[in-house]
Tab-separated table of C-alpha atoms and ligand atoms in Angstrom:
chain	number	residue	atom	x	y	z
A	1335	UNK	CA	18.884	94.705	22.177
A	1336	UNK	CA	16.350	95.115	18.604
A	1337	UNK	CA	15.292	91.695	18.002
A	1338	UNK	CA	13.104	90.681	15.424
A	1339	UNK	CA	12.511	88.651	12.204
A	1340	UNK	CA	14.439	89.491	9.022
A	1341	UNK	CA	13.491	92.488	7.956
A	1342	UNK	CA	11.329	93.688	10.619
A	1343	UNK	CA	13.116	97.269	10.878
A	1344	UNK	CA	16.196	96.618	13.209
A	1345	UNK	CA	18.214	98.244	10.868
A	1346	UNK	CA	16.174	100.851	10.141
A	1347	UNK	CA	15.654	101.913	13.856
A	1348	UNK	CA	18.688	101.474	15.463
A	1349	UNK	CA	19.915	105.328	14.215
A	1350	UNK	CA	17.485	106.709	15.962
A	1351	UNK	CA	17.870	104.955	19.056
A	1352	UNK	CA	21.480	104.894	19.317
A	1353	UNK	CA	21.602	109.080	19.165
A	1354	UNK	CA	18.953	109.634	21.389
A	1355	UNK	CA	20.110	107.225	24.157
A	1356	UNK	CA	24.232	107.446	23.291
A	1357	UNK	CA	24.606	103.677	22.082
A	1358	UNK	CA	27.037	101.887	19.835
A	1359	UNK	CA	24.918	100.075	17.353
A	1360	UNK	CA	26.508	96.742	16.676
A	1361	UNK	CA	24.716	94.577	14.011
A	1362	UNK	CA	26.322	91.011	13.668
A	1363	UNK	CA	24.884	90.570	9.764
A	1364	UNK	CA	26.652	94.034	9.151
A	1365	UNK	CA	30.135	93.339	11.167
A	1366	UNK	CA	30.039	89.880	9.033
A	1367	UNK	CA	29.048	91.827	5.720
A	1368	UNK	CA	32.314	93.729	6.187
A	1369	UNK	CA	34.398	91.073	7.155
A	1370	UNK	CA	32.811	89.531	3.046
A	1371	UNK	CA	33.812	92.443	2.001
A	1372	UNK	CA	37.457	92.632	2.914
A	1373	UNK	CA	37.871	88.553	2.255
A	1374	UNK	CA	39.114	87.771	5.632
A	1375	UNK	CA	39.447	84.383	6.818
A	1376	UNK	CA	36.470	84.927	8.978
A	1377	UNK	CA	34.366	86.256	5.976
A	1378	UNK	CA	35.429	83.553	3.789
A	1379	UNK	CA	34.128	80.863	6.486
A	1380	UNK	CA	30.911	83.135	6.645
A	1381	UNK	CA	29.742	83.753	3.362
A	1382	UNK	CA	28.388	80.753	2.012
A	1383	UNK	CA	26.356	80.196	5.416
A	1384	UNK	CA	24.646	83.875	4.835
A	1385	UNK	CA	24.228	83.296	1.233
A	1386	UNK	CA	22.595	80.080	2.589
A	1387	UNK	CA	20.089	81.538	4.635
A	1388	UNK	CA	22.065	79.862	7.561
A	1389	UNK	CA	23.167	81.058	11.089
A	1390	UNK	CA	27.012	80.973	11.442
A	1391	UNK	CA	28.538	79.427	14.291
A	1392	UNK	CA	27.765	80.543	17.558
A	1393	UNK	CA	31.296	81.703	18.725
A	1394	UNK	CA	32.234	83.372	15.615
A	1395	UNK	CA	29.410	85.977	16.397
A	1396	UNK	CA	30.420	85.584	19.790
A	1397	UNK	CA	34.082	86.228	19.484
A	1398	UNK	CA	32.994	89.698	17.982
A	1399	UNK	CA	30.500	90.581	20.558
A	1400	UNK	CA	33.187	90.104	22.767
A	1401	UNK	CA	36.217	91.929	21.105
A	1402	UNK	CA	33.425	95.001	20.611
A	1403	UNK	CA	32.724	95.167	23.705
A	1404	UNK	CA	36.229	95.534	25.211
A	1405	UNK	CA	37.439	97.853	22.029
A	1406	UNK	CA	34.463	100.865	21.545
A	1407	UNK	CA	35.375	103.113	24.781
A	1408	UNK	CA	33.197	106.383	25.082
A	1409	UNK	CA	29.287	104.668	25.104
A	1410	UNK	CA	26.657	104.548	27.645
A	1411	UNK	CA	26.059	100.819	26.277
A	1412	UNK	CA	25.464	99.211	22.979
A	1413	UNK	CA	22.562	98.924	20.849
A	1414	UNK	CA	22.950	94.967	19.930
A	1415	UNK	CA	20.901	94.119	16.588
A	1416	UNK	CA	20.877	90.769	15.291
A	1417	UNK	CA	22.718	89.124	18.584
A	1418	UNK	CA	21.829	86.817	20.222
A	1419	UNK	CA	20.075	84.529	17.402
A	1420	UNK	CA	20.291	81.620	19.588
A	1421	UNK	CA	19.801	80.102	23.130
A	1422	UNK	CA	22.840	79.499	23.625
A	1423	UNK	CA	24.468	82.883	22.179
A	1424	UNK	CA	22.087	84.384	24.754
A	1425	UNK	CA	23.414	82.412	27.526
A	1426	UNK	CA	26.735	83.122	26.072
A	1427	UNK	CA	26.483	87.395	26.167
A	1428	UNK	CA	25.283	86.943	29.902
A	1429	UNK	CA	28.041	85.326	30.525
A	1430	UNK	CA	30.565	87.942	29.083
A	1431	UNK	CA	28.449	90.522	30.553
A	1432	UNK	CA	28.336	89.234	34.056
A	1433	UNK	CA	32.307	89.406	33.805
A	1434	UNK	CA	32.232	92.694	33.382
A	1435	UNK	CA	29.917	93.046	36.199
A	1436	UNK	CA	26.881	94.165	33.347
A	1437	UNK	CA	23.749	92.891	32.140
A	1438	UNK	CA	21.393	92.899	29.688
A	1439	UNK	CA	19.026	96.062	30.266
A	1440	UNK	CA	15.533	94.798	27.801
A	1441	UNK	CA	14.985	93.080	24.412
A	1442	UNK	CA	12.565	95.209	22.585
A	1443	UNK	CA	11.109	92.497	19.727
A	1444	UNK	CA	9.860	94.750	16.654
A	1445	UNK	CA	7.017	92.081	15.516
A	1446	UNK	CA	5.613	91.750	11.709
A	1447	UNK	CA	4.332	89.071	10.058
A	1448	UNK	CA	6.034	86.799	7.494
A	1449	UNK	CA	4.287	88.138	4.202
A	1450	UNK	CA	5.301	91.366	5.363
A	1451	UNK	CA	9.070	90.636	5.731
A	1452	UNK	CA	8.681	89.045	2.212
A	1453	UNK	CA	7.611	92.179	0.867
A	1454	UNK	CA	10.690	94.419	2.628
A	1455	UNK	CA	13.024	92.338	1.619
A	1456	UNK	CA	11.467	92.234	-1.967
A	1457	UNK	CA	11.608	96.459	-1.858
A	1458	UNK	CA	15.678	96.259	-0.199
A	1459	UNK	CA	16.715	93.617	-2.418
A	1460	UNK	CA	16.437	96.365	-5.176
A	1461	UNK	CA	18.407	99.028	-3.638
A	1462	UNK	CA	20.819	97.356	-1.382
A	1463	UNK	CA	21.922	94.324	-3.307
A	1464	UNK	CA	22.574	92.065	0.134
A	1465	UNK	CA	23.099	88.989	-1.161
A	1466	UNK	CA	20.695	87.031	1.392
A	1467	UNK	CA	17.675	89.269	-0.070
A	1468	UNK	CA	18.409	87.987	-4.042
A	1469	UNK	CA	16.363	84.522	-3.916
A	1470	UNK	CA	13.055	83.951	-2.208
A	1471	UNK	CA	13.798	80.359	-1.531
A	1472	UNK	CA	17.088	81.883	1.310
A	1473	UNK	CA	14.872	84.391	2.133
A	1474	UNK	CA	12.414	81.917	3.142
A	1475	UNK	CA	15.092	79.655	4.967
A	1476	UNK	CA	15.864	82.976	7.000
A	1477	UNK	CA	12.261	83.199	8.250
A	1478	UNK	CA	12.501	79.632	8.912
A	1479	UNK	CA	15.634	79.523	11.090
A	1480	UNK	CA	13.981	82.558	12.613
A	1481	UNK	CA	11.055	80.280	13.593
A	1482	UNK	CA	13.197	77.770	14.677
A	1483	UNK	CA	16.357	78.965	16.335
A	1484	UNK	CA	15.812	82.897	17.363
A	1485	UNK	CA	11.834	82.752	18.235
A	1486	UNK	CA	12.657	80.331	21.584
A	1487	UNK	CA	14.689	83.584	22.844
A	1488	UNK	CA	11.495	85.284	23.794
A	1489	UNK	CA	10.722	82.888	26.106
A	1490	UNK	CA	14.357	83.421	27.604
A	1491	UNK	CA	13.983	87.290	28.188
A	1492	UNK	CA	10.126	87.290	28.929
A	1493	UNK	CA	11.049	84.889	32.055
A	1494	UNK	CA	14.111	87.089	32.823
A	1495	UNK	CA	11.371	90.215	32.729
A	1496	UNK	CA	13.411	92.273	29.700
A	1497	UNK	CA	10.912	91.048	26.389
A	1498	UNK	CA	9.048	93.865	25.315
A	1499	UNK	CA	7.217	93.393	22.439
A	1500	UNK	CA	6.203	96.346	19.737
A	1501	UNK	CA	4.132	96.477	16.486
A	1502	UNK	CA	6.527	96.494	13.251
A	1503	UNK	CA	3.186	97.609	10.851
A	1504	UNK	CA	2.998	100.915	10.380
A	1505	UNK	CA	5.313	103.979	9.033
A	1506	UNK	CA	9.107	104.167	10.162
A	1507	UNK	CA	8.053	107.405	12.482
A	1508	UNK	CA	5.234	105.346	14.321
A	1509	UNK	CA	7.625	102.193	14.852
A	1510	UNK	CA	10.278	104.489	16.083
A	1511	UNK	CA	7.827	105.716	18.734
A	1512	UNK	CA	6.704	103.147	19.885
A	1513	UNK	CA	10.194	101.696	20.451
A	1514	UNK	CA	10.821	104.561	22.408
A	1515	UNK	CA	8.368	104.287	24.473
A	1516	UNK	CA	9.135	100.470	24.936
A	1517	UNK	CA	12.316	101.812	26.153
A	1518	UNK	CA	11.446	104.551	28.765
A	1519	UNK	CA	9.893	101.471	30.644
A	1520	UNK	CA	13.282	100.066	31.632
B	1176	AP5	P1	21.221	90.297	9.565
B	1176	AP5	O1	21.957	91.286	8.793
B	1176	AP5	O2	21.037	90.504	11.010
B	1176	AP5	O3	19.823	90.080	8.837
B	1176	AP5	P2	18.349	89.783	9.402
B	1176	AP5	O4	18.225	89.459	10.837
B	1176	AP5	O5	17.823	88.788	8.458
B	1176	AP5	O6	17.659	91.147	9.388
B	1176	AP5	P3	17.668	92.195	8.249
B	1176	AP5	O7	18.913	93.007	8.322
B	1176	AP5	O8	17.322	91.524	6.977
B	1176	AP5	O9	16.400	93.062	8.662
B	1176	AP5	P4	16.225	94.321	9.593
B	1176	AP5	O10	15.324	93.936	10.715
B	1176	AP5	O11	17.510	94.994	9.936
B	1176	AP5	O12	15.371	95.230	8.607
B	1176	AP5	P5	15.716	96.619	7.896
B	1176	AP5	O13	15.725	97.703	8.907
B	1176	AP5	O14	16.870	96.485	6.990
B	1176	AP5	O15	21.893	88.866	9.393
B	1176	AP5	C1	22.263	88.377	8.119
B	1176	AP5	C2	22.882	86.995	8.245
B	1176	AP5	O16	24.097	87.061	8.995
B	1176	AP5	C3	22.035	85.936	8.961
B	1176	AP5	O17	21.087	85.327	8.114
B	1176	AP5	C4	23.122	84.968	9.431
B	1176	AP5	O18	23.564	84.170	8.369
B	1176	AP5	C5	24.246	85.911	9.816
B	1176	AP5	N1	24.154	86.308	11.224
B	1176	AP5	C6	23.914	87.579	11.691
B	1176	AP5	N2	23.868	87.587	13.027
B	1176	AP5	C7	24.066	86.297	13.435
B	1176	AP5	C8	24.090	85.673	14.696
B	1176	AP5	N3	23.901	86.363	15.839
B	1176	AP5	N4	24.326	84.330	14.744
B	1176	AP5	C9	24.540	83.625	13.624
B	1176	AP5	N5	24.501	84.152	12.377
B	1176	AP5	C10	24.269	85.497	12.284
B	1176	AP5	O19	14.366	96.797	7.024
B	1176	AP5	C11	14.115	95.958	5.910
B	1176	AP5	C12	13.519	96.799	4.765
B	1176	AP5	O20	12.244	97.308	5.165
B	1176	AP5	C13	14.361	98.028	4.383
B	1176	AP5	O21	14.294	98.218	3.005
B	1176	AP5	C14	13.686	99.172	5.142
B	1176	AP5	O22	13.846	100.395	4.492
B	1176	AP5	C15	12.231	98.728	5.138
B	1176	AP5	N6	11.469	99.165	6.312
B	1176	AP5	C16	11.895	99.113	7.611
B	1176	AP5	N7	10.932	99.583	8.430
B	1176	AP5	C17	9.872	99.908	7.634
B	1176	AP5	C18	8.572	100.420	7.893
B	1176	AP5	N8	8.146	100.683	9.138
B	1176	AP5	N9	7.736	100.616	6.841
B	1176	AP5	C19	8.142	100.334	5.582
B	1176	AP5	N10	9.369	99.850	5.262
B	1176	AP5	C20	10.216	99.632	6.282
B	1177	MG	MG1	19.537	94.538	9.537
């Protein structure tokens, strides 16, 4: 799994990784995107929570872990980006893992600091138009609930012996190396 804060890079690296190592990339903030997009039911009850700044309920995100994992056939494993955000969706995906006799193989954390992930999401807000990048005060409620709710995960996989932790600052190419080379460990 990529974890990190907002903006850290997840996105940015997960191409890469998935190709060379035959992943499907599943980002929960882009699988909920799409599901705004087409006005589902499940988008609807998302979209004011993302344009919030706010986590959405743990078993909507867990429900389409789930339904991922039993529907994309053809992978060596998946590339999870933005999942699990929580303790308990963390104690949730080993759970659906261990029924299918799998496991988590390492969390690779891309780290930056906050005034950094202000400035990315300054620079993306003005080519991607996510809604969540538009107004500093939810951008700063995402670093917040980052703090708060996804930071005590790195506890959770240090003790299980899968947190490895990379540098975020520097050029895309450098991050992407040293992810790599995060990953040839496990
Ligand atoms: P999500 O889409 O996951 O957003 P996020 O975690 O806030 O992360 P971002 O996508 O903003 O950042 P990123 O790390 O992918 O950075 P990127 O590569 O784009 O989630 C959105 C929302 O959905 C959440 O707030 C929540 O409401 C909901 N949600 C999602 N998952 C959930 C879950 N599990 N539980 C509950 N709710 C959930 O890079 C950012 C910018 O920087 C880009 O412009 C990029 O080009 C640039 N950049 C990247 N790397 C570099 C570099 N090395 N140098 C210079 N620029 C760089
Ligand atoms: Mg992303």
């Amino acid at each position: 799994m990529l974890f990190g804060p907002p903006g850290a890079g997840k996105g940015t690296q997960a191409g890469a990784m998935v190709e060379r190592f035959n992943l499907c990339h599943l980002s929960t903030g882009e699988l909920l995107r799409s599901e705004i997009a087409a006005g589902t039911p499940l988008g609807l009850q998302a979209k004011a929570l993302i344009e919030a700044g706010n986590l959405v309920p743990d078993s909507v995100v867990e429900g389409m872990i789930e339904d991922k994992f039993q529907s994309v056939k053809g992978v060596k494993g998946f590339l999870l980006d933005g999942f699990p955000r929580t303790l308990a969706q963390a104690e949730a995906l080993d759970a659906i893992l261990a029924k299918r006799g799998e496991q988590v193989t390492a969390c690779v954390s891309i780290m930056i600091p906050d005034a950094l992930i202000h400035e990315r999401i300054a620079h993306r807000a003005q080519i991607e138009g996510r809604a969540d990048d538009a107004r500093p005060e939810v951008v700063e409620n995402r670093i917040k609930t980052y703090h708060d709710k996804t930071e005590p995960l790195i506890a959770f996989y240090k003790k299980a012996g899968k947190y490895s932790e990379i540098d975020g600052v520097g050029t895309i190419e450098q991050v992407r190396e040293r992810i790599f080379s995060a990953m040839d460990k496990f």
